[in-house]
Coordinates of C-alpha atoms and ligand atoms in Angstrom, one line a residue:
M1 CA -2.0 25.7 10.0
K2 CA -1.4 27.8 6.9
M3 CA -2.7 26.6 3.5
T4 CA -0.1 27.0 0.7
F5 CA 0.2 26.3 -3.0
R6 CA 3.2 25.5 -5.1
W7 CA 4.1 27.9 -7.9
Y8 CA 6.9 27.3 -10.3
G9 CA 7.6 30.9 -11.1
E10 CA 6.8 33.3 -14.0
D11 CA 6.6 30.5 -16.6
D12 CA 4.1 28.6 -14.5
P13 CA 0.8 28.5 -16.4
V14 CA -0.9 28.7 -13.0
T15 CA -0.6 32.4 -12.1
L16 CA -0.4 33.9 -8.7
E17 CA -3.6 35.8 -9.4
K18 CA -5.5 32.6 -9.9
I19 CA -3.9 31.0 -6.8
R20 CA -4.9 34.1 -4.8
Q21 CA -8.6 33.4 -5.6
I22 CA -8.6 30.0 -4.0
P23 CA -10.6 30.4 -0.7
G24 CA -8.4 30.1 2.4
M25 CA -5.1 30.3 0.4
T26 CA -2.5 32.3 2.3
G27 CA 0.9 31.3 1.0
I28 CA 3.2 30.2 -1.9
V29 CA 5.7 27.4 -2.0
S30 CA 8.3 28.1 -4.6
A31 CA 12.1 28.1 -5.3
I32 CA 14.7 29.6 -7.6
Y33 CA 14.9 27.0 -10.4
D34 CA 17.6 28.4 -12.7
I35 CA 20.6 28.3 -10.4
P36 CA 22.7 25.2 -10.9
V37 CA 22.3 22.6 -8.1
G38 CA 25.0 23.2 -5.4
E39 CA 25.5 26.9 -6.1
A40 CA 24.5 29.5 -3.5
W41 CA 21.4 31.6 -4.0
P42 CA 22.1 35.3 -4.0
L43 CA 19.9 37.3 -1.5
E44 CA 18.8 39.6 -4.4
R45 CA 17.3 36.8 -6.3
I46 CA 15.4 35.6 -3.2
L47 CA 14.1 39.1 -2.4
K48 CA 12.9 39.4 -6.0
L49 CA 10.9 36.2 -5.7
K50 CA 9.5 37.3 -2.4
E51 CA 8.6 40.7 -3.8
T52 CA 6.8 39.1 -6.8
V53 CA 4.8 36.8 -4.6
E54 CA 3.9 39.5 -2.1
A55 CA 2.8 41.8 -4.9
S56 CA 0.0 39.3 -5.6
G57 CA -1.3 39.5 -2.0
L58 CA 0.2 36.1 -0.9
E59 CA 3.2 35.4 1.3
L60 CA 6.3 33.4 0.3
S61 CA 5.9 30.7 2.9
V62 CA 8.1 27.7 2.1
I63 CA 11.0 27.1 -0.2
E64 CA 10.7 23.8 -2.0
S65 CA 13.3 22.9 -2.7
V66 CA 16.9 23.9 -2.1
P67 CA 18.2 20.9 -4.0
V68 CA 21.1 18.8 -2.5
H69 CA 24.0 18.2 -4.9
E70 CA 24.8 14.5 -5.7
D71 CA 28.4 15.0 -4.4
I72 CA 26.8 15.5 -0.9
K73 CA 24.6 12.5 -1.3
M74 CA 27.5 10.3 -2.5
G75 CA 30.0 11.8 0.1
C76 CA 32.6 12.7 -2.5
G77 CA 34.0 15.4 -4.8
D78 CA 33.2 19.0 -3.8
R79 CA 30.7 18.1 -1.1
D80 CA 32.2 20.5 1.4
R81 CA 32.0 23.4 -1.0
Y82 CA 28.4 22.5 -1.8
I83 CA 27.5 22.2 1.9
E84 CA 29.1 25.7 2.5
N85 CA 27.0 27.0 -0.4
Y86 CA 23.9 25.4 1.0
C87 CA 24.5 27.2 4.3
T88 CA 25.0 30.5 2.5
T89 CA 21.7 29.9 0.8
L90 CA 20.0 29.3 4.2
R91 CA 21.5 32.5 5.6
N92 CA 20.2 34.5 2.6
L93 CA 16.8 32.9 2.9
A94 CA 16.6 33.8 6.6
K95 CA 17.5 37.4 5.7
A96 CA 14.5 37.3 3.4
G97 CA 12.3 36.1 6.3
I98 CA 11.9 32.5 5.2
D99 CA 11.5 30.0 8.1
C100 CA 10.9 26.7 6.4
V101 CA 12.9 24.9 3.7
C102 CA 12.0 21.6 2.0
Y103 CA 14.6 19.3 0.4
N104 CA 15.0 15.6 -0.3
F105 CA 17.9 13.1 -0.3
M106 CA 16.8 10.9 -3.2
P107 CA 19.8 9.9 -5.4
V108 CA 19.7 11.3 -8.9
F109 CA 16.0 11.1 -9.5
D110 CA 13.2 13.0 -7.8
W111 CA 9.7 11.7 -7.8
T112 CA 9.3 8.9 -10.4
R113 CA 6.2 7.7 -12.3
S114 CA 5.7 5.4 -15.3
D115 CA 2.8 7.4 -16.7
L116 CA 2.2 11.2 -16.5
A117 CA -1.4 11.1 -17.8
L118 CA -3.2 7.9 -17.0
Q119 CA -6.7 8.2 -18.2
L120 CA -9.2 7.8 -15.4
P121 CA -12.8 6.5 -15.8
D122 CA -14.2 10.1 -15.2
G123 CA -12.3 11.4 -18.1
S124 CA -9.6 13.1 -16.1
N125 CA -6.0 11.9 -16.0
A126 CA -3.4 11.4 -13.3
L127 CA 0.2 10.4 -12.6
A128 CA 0.7 6.7 -12.1
Y129 CA 3.3 4.2 -11.3
K130 CA 3.3 0.6 -12.6
N131 CA 6.3 -1.3 -11.2
E132 CA 6.7 -3.7 -14.1
T133 CA 6.9 -0.7 -16.5
V134 CA 9.5 1.1 -14.3
L135 CA 11.6 -2.1 -14.0
K136 CA 11.9 -2.0 -17.8
M137 CA 12.8 1.6 -18.0
N138 CA 16.4 2.4 -18.8
P139 CA 17.4 5.8 -17.3
L140 CA 20.3 5.8 -19.7
S141 CA 18.0 5.7 -22.7
G142 CA 17.7 9.4 -22.7
E143 CA 14.0 9.3 -23.5
L144 CA 13.2 9.4 -19.8
S145 CA 12.7 12.7 -18.1
L146 CA 10.2 13.7 -15.4
P147 CA 9.2 17.1 -14.2
G148 CA 11.0 16.7 -10.8
W149 CA 14.2 15.6 -12.3
D150 CA 17.4 17.7 -12.9
S151 CA 17.4 17.9 -16.7
S152 CA 21.0 19.2 -16.8
Y153 CA 22.5 15.7 -17.0
T154 CA 24.1 14.6 -20.3
K155 CA 23.8 10.9 -21.2
E156 CA 27.5 10.4 -20.3
G157 CA 27.0 12.4 -17.1
M158 CA 24.1 10.2 -16.1
K159 CA 26.0 7.0 -16.9
S160 CA 28.9 8.1 -14.8
L161 CA 26.6 9.1 -11.9
L162 CA 24.8 5.7 -12.0
E163 CA 28.2 3.9 -12.0
Q164 CA 29.3 5.9 -9.0
Y165 CA 26.1 5.2 -7.2
S166 CA 26.5 1.4 -7.9
K167 CA 29.1 1.5 -5.1
I168 CA 26.9 3.5 -2.6
T169 CA 25.0 1.5 -0.1
E170 CA 22.0 2.6 2.0
E171 CA 24.4 2.8 5.0
D172 CA 26.7 5.1 3.0
L173 CA 23.7 7.3 2.2
W174 CA 22.9 7.5 5.9
D175 CA 26.5 8.4 6.7
N176 CA 26.4 11.1 4.0
L177 CA 23.1 12.5 5.2
K178 CA 24.4 12.8 8.8
Y179 CA 27.6 14.6 7.5
F180 CA 25.2 17.0 5.7
L181 CA 22.9 17.5 8.7
D182 CA 25.8 18.0 11.2
R183 CA 26.8 21.1 9.2
V184 CA 23.5 22.4 7.8
I185 CA 21.3 22.0 10.8
K186 CA 23.8 24.0 13.0
V187 CA 23.2 26.9 10.6
A188 CA 19.5 26.3 10.4
E189 CA 19.3 26.6 14.2
E190 CA 21.4 29.8 14.1
V191 CA 19.1 31.4 11.5
K192 CA 15.9 29.8 12.7
I193 CA 15.0 28.0 9.5
K194 CA 13.1 24.7 10.0
M195 CA 14.5 22.2 7.6
A196 CA 11.9 19.7 6.4
I197 CA 13.1 16.6 4.5
H198 CA 10.6 15.2 2.0
P199 CA 10.3 11.4 1.9
D200 CA 11.2 9.4 -1.1
D201 CA 8.6 9.1 -3.8
P202 CA 8.0 6.3 -4.2
P203 CA 9.4 5.0 -0.9
W204 CA 11.5 2.2 -2.4
S205 CA 14.7 1.8 -4.4
I206 CA 14.4 2.6 -8.1
F207 CA 16.9 1.9 -10.9
G208 CA 19.0 0.1 -8.3
L209 CA 19.6 3.3 -6.4
P210 CA 19.4 3.4 -2.5
R211 CA 16.5 5.3 -0.9
I212 CA 16.2 5.7 2.9
I213 CA 13.4 8.2 3.9
T214 CA 10.8 5.5 3.3
S215 CA 9.2 4.3 6.5
K216 CA 8.4 5.1 10.2
A217 CA 11.5 3.3 11.4
N218 CA 13.7 5.1 9.0
I219 CA 12.1 8.5 9.8
E220 CA 12.7 7.8 13.5
R221 CA 16.4 7.0 12.6
F222 CA 16.6 10.2 10.6
L223 CA 15.2 12.4 13.4
K224 CA 17.8 11.0 15.8
L225 CA 20.7 11.8 13.4
Y226 CA 20.4 15.4 14.7
D227 CA 17.9 15.8 17.5
S228 CA 16.6 19.3 16.9
K229 CA 13.3 20.8 15.9
Y230 CA 15.2 22.5 13.1
N231 CA 15.9 19.0 11.7
G232 CA 12.3 18.3 10.7
L233 CA 10.0 16.7 8.2
T234 CA 7.8 17.3 5.2
L235 CA 5.3 14.6 5.8
C236 CA 4.0 13.6 2.4
S237 CA 0.9 11.4 2.6
G238 CA 1.0 10.5 -1.1
S239 CA 4.7 9.6 -1.2
L240 CA 4.7 7.4 1.9
G241 CA 1.1 6.2 1.6
V242 CA 1.7 4.1 -1.5
S243 CA 3.3 1.5 0.8
P244 CA 0.6 -0.3 2.8
D245 CA 3.1 -0.6 5.6
N246 CA 3.1 3.1 6.2
D247 CA 0.4 4.4 8.5
I248 CA 0.3 8.1 7.9
I249 CA -2.1 8.9 10.8
D250 CA 0.2 7.1 13.2
M251 CA 3.2 9.0 11.8
I252 CA 1.4 12.3 12.3
H253 CA 0.8 11.5 16.0
S254 CA 4.3 10.1 16.4
F255 CA 6.3 12.9 14.7
C256 CA 4.0 16.0 14.9
D257 CA 6.4 18.3 16.8
R258 CA 9.0 17.6 14.0
I259 CA 6.6 18.0 11.1
H260 CA 6.9 21.6 9.6
F261 CA 5.3 21.0 6.2
A262 CA 2.4 18.7 5.4
H263 CA 1.8 17.5 1.8
I264 CA -1.7 16.1 1.9
R265 CA -2.8 14.2 -1.2
N266 CA -4.5 10.9 -2.0
I267 CA -3.4 7.9 -4.0
K268 CA -5.0 4.7 -5.0
I269 CA -3.0 1.5 -4.5
S270 CA -3.6 -0.6 -7.6
G271 CA -1.2 -3.5 -7.0
D272 CA 2.0 -4.5 -5.3
C273 CA 4.2 -1.4 -5.8
D274 CA 1.6 -0.1 -8.3
F275 CA -0.4 3.1 -7.7
E276 CA -2.2 6.0 -9.4
E277 CA -2.8 9.5 -8.1
S278 CA -6.4 10.4 -7.3
A279 CA -8.6 13.3 -6.2
H280 CA -8.0 14.3 -2.6
Y281 CA -11.5 13.1 -1.6
T282 CA -11.1 10.1 0.8
K283 CA -13.4 7.8 -1.3
A284 CA -11.4 8.6 -4.4
G285 CA -8.3 6.8 -3.2
S286 CA -6.7 4.5 -0.6
L287 CA -5.9 7.0 2.1
D288 CA -8.2 8.3 4.9
I289 CA -7.8 12.0 4.2
F290 CA -10.3 12.9 6.9
G291 CA -8.3 10.9 9.4
I292 CA -5.1 12.6 8.2
V293 CA -6.5 16.1 8.5
H294 CA -8.2 15.2 11.8
A295 CA -4.9 13.9 13.2
Y296 CA -3.1 17.2 12.3
Q297 CA -5.9 19.2 13.8
Q298 CA -6.0 17.1 17.0
E299 CA -2.2 17.7 17.3
G300 CA -2.6 21.4 17.0
F301 CA -0.4 21.5 13.9
E302 CA 0.7 25.0 13.2
G303 CA 2.9 24.4 10.2
Y304 CA 2.3 24.7 6.4
I305 CA 0.0 22.5 4.4
R306 CA -0.1 22.1 0.6
P307 CA -2.4 19.9 -1.5
D308 CA 0.7 18.6 -3.3
H309 CA -0.3 17.0 -6.6
G310 CA -3.6 17.0 -8.4
R311 CA -5.2 15.3 -11.5
M312 CA -5.6 17.1 -14.8
I313 CA -9.4 17.8 -14.9
W314 CA -11.8 19.9 -17.1
G315 CA -9.4 19.6 -20.0
E316 CA -6.5 21.5 -18.2
Q317 CA -3.1 21.2 -19.8
G318 CA 0.0 22.0 -17.7
R319 CA 2.9 20.7 -15.6
P320 CA 2.0 17.0 -14.7
G321 CA 0.6 16.9 -11.1
Y322 CA 0.6 20.7 -10.9
G323 CA -2.5 21.9 -12.6
L324 CA -4.7 24.5 -11.0
Y325 CA -8.1 23.1 -10.8
D326 CA -7.7 19.8 -8.9
R327 CA -5.1 21.2 -6.5
A328 CA -7.5 24.0 -5.8
L329 CA -10.3 21.5 -5.1
G330 CA -7.9 19.7 -2.8
A331 CA -6.9 22.8 -0.9
V332 CA -10.6 23.7 -0.3
Y333 CA -11.5 20.1 0.7
I334 CA -8.6 20.0 3.3
N335 CA -9.7 23.4 4.6
G336 CA -13.3 22.2 4.9
L337 CA -12.3 19.1 6.8
W338 CA -10.1 21.2 9.1
E339 CA -12.9 23.7 9.8
A340 CA -15.3 20.9 10.6
C341 CA -12.8 19.3 13.0
E342 CA -12.3 22.6 14.8
R343 CA -15.9 23.5 15.0
L344 CA -17.0 20.0 16.3
E345 CA -14.3 20.3 18.9
E346 CA -15.7 23.7 20.0
M347 CA -19.2 22.2 20.3
K348 CA -18.1 19.6 22.8
Ligands
LIG1 C1 5.9 16.0 -4.6 C2 7.1 16.4 -5.4 O1 6.7 13.8 -4.8 C3 5.9 14.6 -4.2 O2 5.1 14.2 -3.3 O3 5.8 16.8 -3.4 O4 6.6 17.3 -6.3 C4 8.2 17.0 -4.5 O5 8.3 18.3 -4.9 C5 9.5 16.4 -4.6 O6 9.5 15.1 -4.7 C6 10.4 16.7 -3.3 O7 10.1 17.9 -2.9
LIG2 MN1 5.0 15.6 -1.6

């Protein structure tokens, strides 16, 4: 496996130099964030990003994400042009030596939380999700905006989008995902880029919008939509793990040859559809992080891992979920577990 760390570009308060000093860190997960969703990424911009990352002594390992335009998810408008642009972006990424791309198919909103800085007993703070709070949220109010969301929507634009989605069922979303995969994975196979869909976070419908990458059965259905190793997964323990019905360790053993990117983070389930993010340490949350790492190691996982989100600790300020310190602690904890699993296996 290759340990990686997400970096949001030159304006990220977490610098490449600091990431480089995390023991065992080899790669960067990043993207180009200032190109409108749906437009093709020029090769020059990709090469510039790669050059910047490599100048710091790290490699540009995974692109997270090449975002999918809403017309593709809704199966309308300019979806064919946007799919063509998506394929152009993949071809350009391949020319720059990229072999893994993360994306997600969540309608309108990316990962969603009700609190970006829940105070924890130890004085740190973390992202949290309280269902009754989210149910009262009005995405049209304009005061809602989370780090993972596309901030380009106007209030009218958002209203029209939500109205269009009110007619889109989960089955429609499945059909539109297959239409997208049938065209994009063909190119991914040609240019040898492993596509890795990220599950829905949280893995249930929000604001009345359909969500489908949510469970083992749905992931099995997704993998059959296009049966190719280039149609793969970002298995995110924190996103799927907030549902007690999702057994992450079982999913690792079931899907490992189609998992190209592992997000390993812990969460604490605090109620029915309520959770808070926690330190990666198993006893800090509800997930068996040792069991998860051991499962990947037993399967001989050779893909990329990143510690995904962290708390804000030691007074750090920054992008919610994406501070330096707790993600660094998580990366080293995961590497430590991995090393122990490997060495114990050698001693047998
Ligand atoms: C995170 C997100 O939600 C998560 O688990 O990995 O930051 C992620 O970037 C997006 O939801 C999808 O890539
Ligand atoms: Mn994730």
